[in-house]
mmCIF file of C-alpha atoms in Angstrom:
data_model
loop_
_atom_site.group_PDB
_atom_site.id
_atom_site.type_symbol
_atom_site.label_atom_id
_atom_site.label_comp_id
_atom_site.label_asym_id
_atom_site.label_seq_id
_atom_site.Cartn_x
_atom_site.Cartn_y
_atom_site.Cartn_z
ATOM 1 C CA UNK A 25 63.777 111.487 106.255
ATOM 2 C CA UNK A 26 66.377 114.206 107.243
ATOM 3 C CA UNK A 27 67.921 111.962 109.739
ATOM 4 C CA UNK A 28 68.389 109.100 107.217
ATOM 5 C CA UNK A 29 70.244 111.796 104.922
ATOM 6 C CA UNK A 30 72.480 112.827 107.746
ATOM 7 C CA UNK A 31 73.369 109.582 108.473
ATOM 8 C CA UNK A 32 74.099 109.003 104.613
ATOM 9 C CA UNK A 33 76.365 112.091 104.869
ATOM 10 C CA UNK A 34 78.181 110.857 107.897
ATOM 11 C CA UNK A 35 78.619 107.376 106.192
ATOM 12 C CA UNK A 36 80.407 108.991 103.325
ATOM 13 C CA UNK A 37 82.418 111.229 105.544
ATOM 14 C CA UNK A 38 83.285 108.210 107.545
ATOM 15 C CA UNK A 39 84.276 106.248 104.550
ATOM 16 C CA UNK A 40 86.524 108.951 103.364
ATOM 17 C CA UNK A 41 88.292 109.269 106.693
ATOM 18 C CA UNK A 42 88.912 105.425 106.693
ATOM 19 C CA UNK A 43 90.375 105.515 103.361
ATOM 20 C CA UNK A 44 92.442 108.339 104.012
ATOM 21 C CA UNK A 45 94.118 106.569 106.967
ATOM 22 C CA UNK A 46 94.315 103.243 105.300
ATOM 23 C CA UNK A 47 96.142 105.051 102.364
ATOM 24 C CA UNK A 48 98.739 106.239 104.810
ATOM 25 C CA UNK A 49 99.144 102.944 106.313
ATOM 26 C CA UNK A 50 101.495 101.718 103.486
ATOM 27 C CA UNK A 51 103.797 104.603 104.226
ATOM 28 C CA UNK A 52 103.806 103.707 108.188
ATOM 29 C CA UNK A 53 104.335 100.038 107.038
ATOM 30 C CA UNK A 54 107.109 100.784 104.693
ATOM 31 C CA UNK A 55 108.749 102.842 107.736
ATOM 32 C CA UNK A 56 108.586 99.839 110.081
ATOM 33 C CA UNK A 57 109.934 97.340 107.382
ATOM 34 C CA UNK A 58 112.684 99.565 106.889
ATOM 35 C CA UNK A 59 113.308 99.443 110.494
ATOM 36 C CA UNK A 60 113.727 95.779 110.451
ATOM 37 C CA UNK A 61 110.079 94.150 111.377
ATOM 38 C CA UNK A 62 108.534 91.501 109.180
ATOM 39 C CA UNK A 63 105.158 91.921 107.507
ATOM 40 C CA UNK A 64 103.510 89.408 109.767
ATOM 41 C CA UNK A 65 104.921 90.708 112.795
ATOM 42 C CA UNK A 66 103.614 94.208 112.074
ATOM 43 C CA UNK A 67 100.091 92.649 111.553
ATOM 44 C CA UNK A 68 100.456 90.929 114.865
ATOM 45 C CA UNK A 69 101.520 93.910 116.755
ATOM 46 C CA UNK A 70 98.927 96.319 115.102
ATOM 47 C CA UNK A 71 96.024 93.994 115.921
ATOM 48 C CA UNK A 72 97.314 93.113 119.350
ATOM 49 C CA UNK A 73 97.455 96.936 120.505
ATOM 50 C CA UNK A 74 94.051 97.436 118.593
ATOM 51 C CA UNK A 75 92.309 94.335 120.570
ATOM 52 C CA UNK A 76 93.904 95.566 123.974
ATOM 53 C CA UNK A 77 92.708 99.006 123.416
ATOM 54 C CA UNK A 78 89.152 98.431 122.417
ATOM 55 C CA UNK A 79 88.239 96.346 125.456
ATOM 56 C CA UNK A 80 88.203 99.828 127.140
ATOM 57 C CA UNK A 81 84.989 100.539 125.318
ATOM 58 C CA UNK A 82 83.535 97.169 124.398
ATOM 59 C CA UNK A 83 83.730 94.968 127.550
ATOM 60 C CA UNK A 84 80.091 94.176 128.461
ATOM 61 C CA UNK A 85 79.524 91.184 125.764
ATOM 62 C CA UNK A 86 81.771 88.169 125.487
ATOM 63 C CA UNK A 87 79.828 86.039 123.052
ATOM 64 C CA UNK A 88 77.473 86.374 120.056
ATOM 65 C CA UNK A 89 73.845 85.184 120.379
ATOM 66 C CA UNK A 90 74.480 81.932 118.513
ATOM 67 C CA UNK A 91 76.863 79.484 117.522
ATOM 68 C CA UNK A 92 76.220 80.254 113.983
ATOM 69 C CA UNK A 93 76.996 83.930 114.606
ATOM 70 C CA UNK A 94 80.311 83.155 116.486
ATOM 71 C CA UNK A 95 81.374 81.081 113.604
ATOM 72 C CA UNK A 96 80.455 84.149 111.221
ATOM 73 C CA UNK A 97 82.860 86.173 113.558
ATOM 74 C CA UNK A 98 85.402 83.736 113.030
ATOM 75 C CA UNK A 99 85.388 83.760 109.529
ATOM 76 C CA UNK A 100 85.245 87.652 109.584
ATOM 77 C CA UNK A 101 88.548 87.277 111.692
ATOM 78 C CA UNK A 102 90.237 85.276 108.877
ATOM 79 C CA UNK A 103 88.850 87.166 105.915
ATOM 80 C CA UNK A 104 89.501 90.684 107.067
ATOM 81 C CA UNK A 105 92.391 89.901 109.379
ATOM 82 C CA UNK A 106 95.035 86.957 109.092
ATOM 83 C CA UNK A 107 94.034 85.635 105.473
ATOM 84 C CA UNK A 108 93.921 89.191 104.103
ATOM 85 C CA UNK A 109 97.249 90.370 105.527
ATOM 86 C CA UNK A 110 99.109 87.184 105.111
ATOM 87 C CA UNK A 111 98.076 86.852 101.320
ATOM 88 C CA UNK A 112 98.969 90.685 100.528
ATOM 89 C CA UNK A 113 102.340 90.678 102.261
ATOM 90 C CA UNK A 114 103.274 87.336 100.779
ATOM 91 C CA UNK A 115 102.045 88.586 97.611
ATOM 92 C CA UNK A 116 104.875 91.421 97.935
ATOM 93 C CA UNK A 117 107.608 88.842 98.376
ATOM 94 C CA UNK A 118 106.985 87.324 94.923
ATOM 95 C CA UNK A 119 105.511 90.219 92.788
ATOM 96 C CA UNK A 120 106.056 93.879 92.038
ATOM 97 C CA UNK A 121 104.617 96.370 94.334
ATOM 98 C CA UNK A 122 102.485 98.049 91.724
ATOM 99 C CA UNK A 123 100.965 94.590 90.458
ATOM 100 C CA UNK A 124 99.859 93.949 94.096
ATOM 101 C CA UNK A 125 98.404 97.177 94.567
ATOM 102 C CA UNK A 126 96.308 96.914 91.325
ATOM 103 C CA UNK A 127 95.189 93.400 92.134
ATOM 104 C CA UNK A 128 94.258 94.069 95.693
ATOM 105 C CA UNK A 129 92.458 97.084 94.783
ATOM 106 C CA UNK A 130 90.152 95.016 92.458
ATOM 107 C CA UNK A 131 88.272 94.257 95.598
ATOM 108 C CA UNK A 132 85.293 96.568 95.039
ATOM 109 C CA UNK A 133 84.650 94.882 91.774
ATOM 110 C CA UNK A 134 84.877 91.215 93.490
ATOM 111 C CA UNK A 135 82.662 92.573 96.500
ATOM 112 C CA UNK A 136 79.968 93.658 94.059
ATOM 113 C CA UNK A 137 79.855 90.393 92.067
ATOM 114 C CA UNK A 138 79.731 88.439 95.444
ATOM 115 C CA UNK A 139 76.979 90.646 96.857
ATOM 116 C CA UNK A 140 74.929 90.688 93.667
ATOM 117 C CA UNK A 141 74.813 86.886 93.728
ATOM 118 C CA UNK A 142 73.642 86.441 97.330
ATOM 119 C CA UNK A 143 71.865 90.036 97.878
ATOM 120 C CA UNK A 144 69.367 91.037 95.287
ATOM 121 C CA UNK A 145 69.338 94.690 97.008
ATOM 122 C CA UNK A 146 73.217 95.500 96.580
ATOM 123 C CA UNK A 147 73.132 94.940 92.959
ATOM 124 C CA UNK A 148 74.604 97.927 90.992
ATOM 125 C CA UNK A 149 72.797 99.370 87.813
ATOM 126 C CA UNK A 150 74.578 99.841 84.695
ATOM 127 C CA UNK A 151 75.785 103.380 85.418
ATOM 128 C CA UNK A 152 76.951 102.332 88.671
ATOM 129 C CA UNK A 153 78.978 99.664 87.056
ATOM 130 C CA UNK A 154 80.398 101.835 84.261
ATOM 131 C CA UNK A 155 81.458 104.105 87.107
ATOM 132 C CA UNK A 156 83.162 101.527 88.866
ATOM 133 C CA UNK A 157 85.157 100.166 85.795
ATOM 134 C CA UNK A 158 86.226 103.823 85.233
ATOM 135 C CA UNK A 159 87.495 104.236 88.689
ATOM 136 C CA UNK A 160 89.316 101.050 88.393
ATOM 137 C CA UNK A 161 90.964 102.335 85.281
ATOM 138 C CA UNK A 162 91.828 105.519 87.156
ATOM 139 C CA UNK A 163 93.167 103.630 90.046
ATOM 140 C CA UNK A 164 95.626 101.678 87.580
ATOM 141 C CA UNK A 165 97.029 104.824 86.277
ATOM 142 C CA UNK A 166 97.622 106.095 89.788
ATOM 143 C CA UNK A 167 99.434 103.025 90.812
ATOM 144 C CA UNK A 168 101.221 102.782 87.635
ATOM 145 C CA UNK A 169 102.601 106.615 88.232
ATOM 146 C CA UNK A 170 104.314 106.505 85.247
ATOM 147 C CA UNK A 171 105.616 103.063 84.908
ATOM 148 C CA UNK A 172 104.302 101.456 81.543
ATOM 149 C CA UNK A 173 105.664 97.763 82.058
ATOM 150 C CA UNK A 174 104.198 95.279 84.520
ATOM 151 C CA UNK A 175 106.273 92.342 85.266
ATOM 152 C CA UNK A 176 103.734 89.411 85.832
ATOM 153 C CA UNK A 177 104.420 86.752 88.644
ATOM 154 C CA UNK A 178 101.750 84.009 88.608
ATOM 155 C CA UNK A 179 102.412 83.073 92.301
ATOM 156 C CA UNK A 180 102.474 86.564 93.519
ATOM 157 C CA UNK A 181 99.650 87.818 91.608
ATOM 158 C CA UNK A 182 97.423 84.881 92.435
ATOM 159 C CA UNK A 183 97.944 85.852 96.201
ATOM 160 C CA UNK A 184 97.349 89.404 95.718
ATOM 161 C CA UNK A 185 93.916 88.286 93.911
ATOM 162 C CA UNK A 186 93.445 86.211 96.807
ATOM 163 C CA UNK A 187 93.870 89.315 99.259
ATOM 164 C CA UNK A 188 91.023 90.885 97.219
ATOM 165 C CA UNK A 189 88.873 87.860 97.287
ATOM 166 C CA UNK A 190 89.058 87.536 101.042
ATOM 167 C CA UNK A 191 88.160 91.225 101.675
ATOM 168 C CA UNK A 192 85.082 90.752 99.300
ATOM 169 C CA UNK A 193 83.950 87.769 101.359
ATOM 170 C CA UNK A 194 84.648 90.047 104.525
ATOM 171 C CA UNK A 195 82.085 92.353 102.954
ATOM 172 C CA UNK A 196 79.758 89.450 102.343
ATOM 173 C CA UNK A 197 80.025 88.004 105.768
ATOM 174 C CA UNK A 198 79.573 91.492 107.509
ATOM 175 C CA UNK A 199 76.062 91.658 105.956
ATOM 176 C CA UNK A 200 75.049 88.643 108.241
ATOM 177 C CA UNK A 201 75.875 90.526 111.464
ATOM 178 C CA UNK A 202 76.213 94.401 111.041
ATOM 179 C CA UNK A 203 72.463 95.096 112.027
ATOM 180 C CA UNK A 204 72.654 92.296 114.855
ATOM 181 C CA UNK A 205 75.559 93.729 116.822
ATOM 182 C CA UNK A 206 77.299 97.068 117.338
ATOM 183 C CA UNK A 207 80.441 97.948 115.414
ATOM 184 C CA UNK A 208 82.871 98.004 118.582
ATOM 185 C CA UNK A 209 81.555 94.341 119.450
ATOM 186 C CA UNK A 210 82.127 93.036 115.775
ATOM 187 C CA UNK A 211 85.282 94.923 115.661
ATOM 188 C CA UNK A 212 86.637 93.249 118.903
ATOM 189 C CA UNK A 213 85.770 89.861 117.640
ATOM 190 C CA UNK A 214 87.477 90.419 114.297
ATOM 191 C CA UNK A 215 90.547 91.304 116.133
ATOM 192 C CA UNK A 216 90.553 88.383 118.373
ATOM 193 C CA UNK A 217 90.094 85.860 115.589
ATOM 194 C CA UNK A 218 92.456 87.548 113.493
ATOM 195 C CA UNK A 219 95.210 87.158 116.227
ATOM 196 C CA UNK A 220 93.904 83.546 116.855
ATOM 197 C CA UNK A 221 94.008 82.540 113.297
ATOM 198 C CA UNK A 222 97.624 83.973 112.641
ATOM 199 C CA UNK A 223 99.172 81.619 115.367
ATOM 200 C CA UNK A 224 99.558 78.635 113.140
ATOM 201 C CA UNK A 225 101.571 80.562 110.581
ATOM 202 C CA UNK A 226 104.028 81.476 113.485
ATOM 203 C CA UNK A 227 104.151 77.779 114.442
ATOM 204 C CA UNK A 228 104.434 76.151 111.005
ATOM 205 C CA UNK A 229 105.918 78.784 108.710
ATOM 206 C CA UNK A 230 108.055 81.512 110.693
ATOM 207 C CA UNK A 231 108.018 82.067 114.261
ATOM 208 C CA UNK A 232 107.037 85.634 115.768
ATOM 209 C CA UNK A 233 110.413 87.786 116.235
ATOM 210 C CA UNK A 234 110.332 90.239 118.956
ATOM 211 C CA UNK A 235 113.374 92.688 119.057
ATOM 212 C CA UNK A 236 112.838 94.890 121.889
ATOM 213 C CA UNK A 237 115.699 97.003 120.685
ATOM 214 C CA UNK A 238 113.764 98.029 117.494
ATOM 215 C CA UNK A 239 110.293 98.157 119.118
ATOM 216 C CA UNK A 240 111.861 100.617 121.670
ATOM 217 C CA UNK A 241 112.614 103.125 119.120
ATOM 218 C CA UNK A 242 110.411 106.007 118.945
ATOM 219 C CA UNK A 243 109.470 106.163 115.396
ATOM 220 C CA UNK A 244 108.821 102.352 115.626
ATOM 221 C CA UNK A 245 106.625 102.657 118.574
ATOM 222 C CA UNK A 246 104.773 105.758 117.274
ATOM 223 C CA UNK A 247 104.027 104.086 113.912
ATOM 224 C CA UNK A 248 102.797 100.906 115.693
ATOM 225 C CA UNK A 249 100.702 103.039 117.949
ATOM 226 C CA UNK A 250 99.176 104.922 114.936
ATOM 227 C CA UNK A 251 98.486 101.373 113.264
ATOM 228 C CA UNK A 252 96.747 99.786 116.183
ATOM 229 C CA UNK A 253 94.793 102.775 117.592
ATOM 230 C CA UNK A 254 93.755 104.710 114.476
ATOM 231 C CA UNK A 255 94.136 102.535 111.346
ATOM 232 C CA UNK A 256 92.785 99.250 113.147
ATOM 233 C CA UNK A 257 90.838 99.987 116.126
ATOM 234 C CA UNK A 258 89.303 103.121 115.060
ATOM 235 C CA UNK A 259 88.990 102.779 111.362
ATOM 236 C CA UNK A 260 87.715 98.987 111.478
ATOM 237 C CA UNK A 261 84.818 100.241 113.781
ATOM 238 C CA UNK A 262 83.931 103.226 111.571
ATOM 239 C CA UNK A 263 84.334 101.261 108.489
ATOM 240 C CA UNK A 264 81.773 98.397 109.885
ATOM 241 C CA UNK A 265 79.509 101.197 110.690
ATOM 242 C CA UNK A 266 79.881 102.666 107.499
ATOM 243 C CA UNK A 267 78.878 99.688 105.673
ATOM 244 C CA UNK A 268 75.733 99.359 107.693
ATOM 245 C CA UNK A 269 74.681 102.732 106.688
ATOM 246 C CA UNK A 270 75.858 102.971 102.858
ATOM 247 C CA UNK A 271 75.649 99.382 101.936
ATOM 248 C CA UNK A 272 78.607 97.120 101.305
ATOM 249 C CA UNK A 273 78.950 97.880 97.652
ATOM 250 C CA UNK A 274 78.914 101.835 98.076
ATOM 251 C CA UNK A 275 81.217 101.631 101.041
ATOM 252 C CA UNK A 276 83.632 99.381 99.337
ATOM 253 C CA UNK A 277 83.759 101.721 96.164
ATOM 254 C CA UNK A 278 85.682 104.086 98.374
ATOM 255 C CA UNK A 279 88.605 101.656 98.455
ATOM 256 C CA UNK A 280 89.585 102.588 94.977
ATOM 257 C CA UNK A 281 90.690 106.016 96.618
ATOM 258 C CA UNK A 282 93.128 104.424 98.725
ATOM 259 C CA UNK A 283 95.738 104.295 96.107
ATOM 260 C CA UNK A 284 95.417 108.034 95.438
ATOM 261 C CA UNK A 285 95.940 108.710 99.282
ATOM 262 C CA UNK A 286 98.863 106.342 99.433
ATOM 263 C CA UNK A 287 100.348 108.358 96.564
ATOM 264 C CA UNK A 288 99.758 111.641 98.086
ATOM 265 C CA UNK A 289 101.198 110.736 101.548
ATOM 266 C CA UNK A 290 104.058 109.019 99.727
ATOM 267 C CA UNK A 291 104.801 112.202 98.091
ATOM 268 C CA UNK A 292 104.536 114.350 101.402
ATOM 269 C CA UNK A 293 106.499 112.005 103.652
ATOM 270 C CA UNK A 294 108.748 109.770 101.630
ATOM 271 C CA UNK A 295 109.219 112.253 98.767
ATOM 272 C CA UNK A 296 108.173 109.808 96.164
ATOM 273 C CA UNK A 297 107.475 111.663 92.559
ATOM 274 C CA UNK A 298 103.839 111.939 91.148
ATOM 275 C CA UNK A 299 103.765 112.106 87.380
ATOM 276 C CA UNK A 300 101.088 113.478 84.705
ATOM 277 C CA UNK A 301 99.870 109.914 84.519
ATOM 278 C CA UNK A 302 99.090 109.639 88.141
ATOM 279 C CA UNK A 303 97.281 112.982 88.086
ATOM 280 C CA UNK A 304 95.189 112.133 85.068
ATOM 281 C CA UNK A 305 94.553 108.673 86.794
ATOM 282 C CA UNK A 306 93.317 110.506 89.798
ATOM 283 C CA UNK A 307 90.869 112.919 87.933
ATOM 284 C CA UNK A 308 89.402 109.490 86.261
ATOM 285 C CA UNK A 309 89.226 107.647 89.379
ATOM 286 C CA UNK A 310 87.207 110.479 91.223
ATOM 287 C CA UNK A 311 84.872 111.036 88.145
ATOM 288 C CA UNK A 312 84.337 107.240 88.203
ATOM 289 C CA UNK A 313 83.827 107.162 91.885
ATOM 290 C CA UNK A 314 81.042 109.904 91.627
ATOM 291 C CA UNK A 315 79.270 107.902 88.985
ATOM 292 C CA UNK A 316 79.473 104.618 90.841
ATOM 293 C CA UNK A 317 78.238 106.309 93.990
ATOM 294 C CA UNK A 318 75.116 107.529 92.286
ATOM 295 C CA UNK A 319 72.004 105.444 91.947
#
């Protein structure tokens, strides 16, 4: 009993660590975009670095136990890799960042609905649903950060919603394999199939542009290494492990905190302002999170 409680505590701490890192990745990505890298190129470099690094600790097993499991890994690579990052980054080309952030951050609600349809043991009770909705409202206030008007763009907003949907399916598919294989192996397969399925985009839409002068800059290489080693390799492994300990719904609810972490890091590193609306939203978000995490 004590061991199970300890695992739950470590699961919550692991989720908090991952969300803090993922919240900061928006700042690192902005630095790389300002340096001249394209969104799809940032995804490719960070996943390639993560895939090469993870071979150091995950090299014994090459394939899953069945074709069905291998196809699940392929789907995970698409939903948690190429499709998610492409839809999110393409949404930013058509819609405002605040719109995209709000719609992408709806993935805990989408995940909860998908899991409730397919898995009875993952269904939230009424108090948890209320807490999740309160956390979503708080997250919206944090993202808006004093901006009261949203400029809707059907194409961009649809892409952002598509990104949230892909992450919901990532959580749904993870339920199939997270107790059958270790987190390192699953994560390595996700990186591999994420890289493999991004290649048609480079062939049909926009080729990969490798500018060695940009990549050799210390600021660029340092941020890419951080995104590949910490935000991708370490955090994907930890996130997949966290889902196996907390359950997909409880783990995914932590994604509401991502916007709060982004706001704090943007304030610290990029010197962006924080309004009273965002502070009020942070309080509401945390209160909703506490309610959503309790049975």
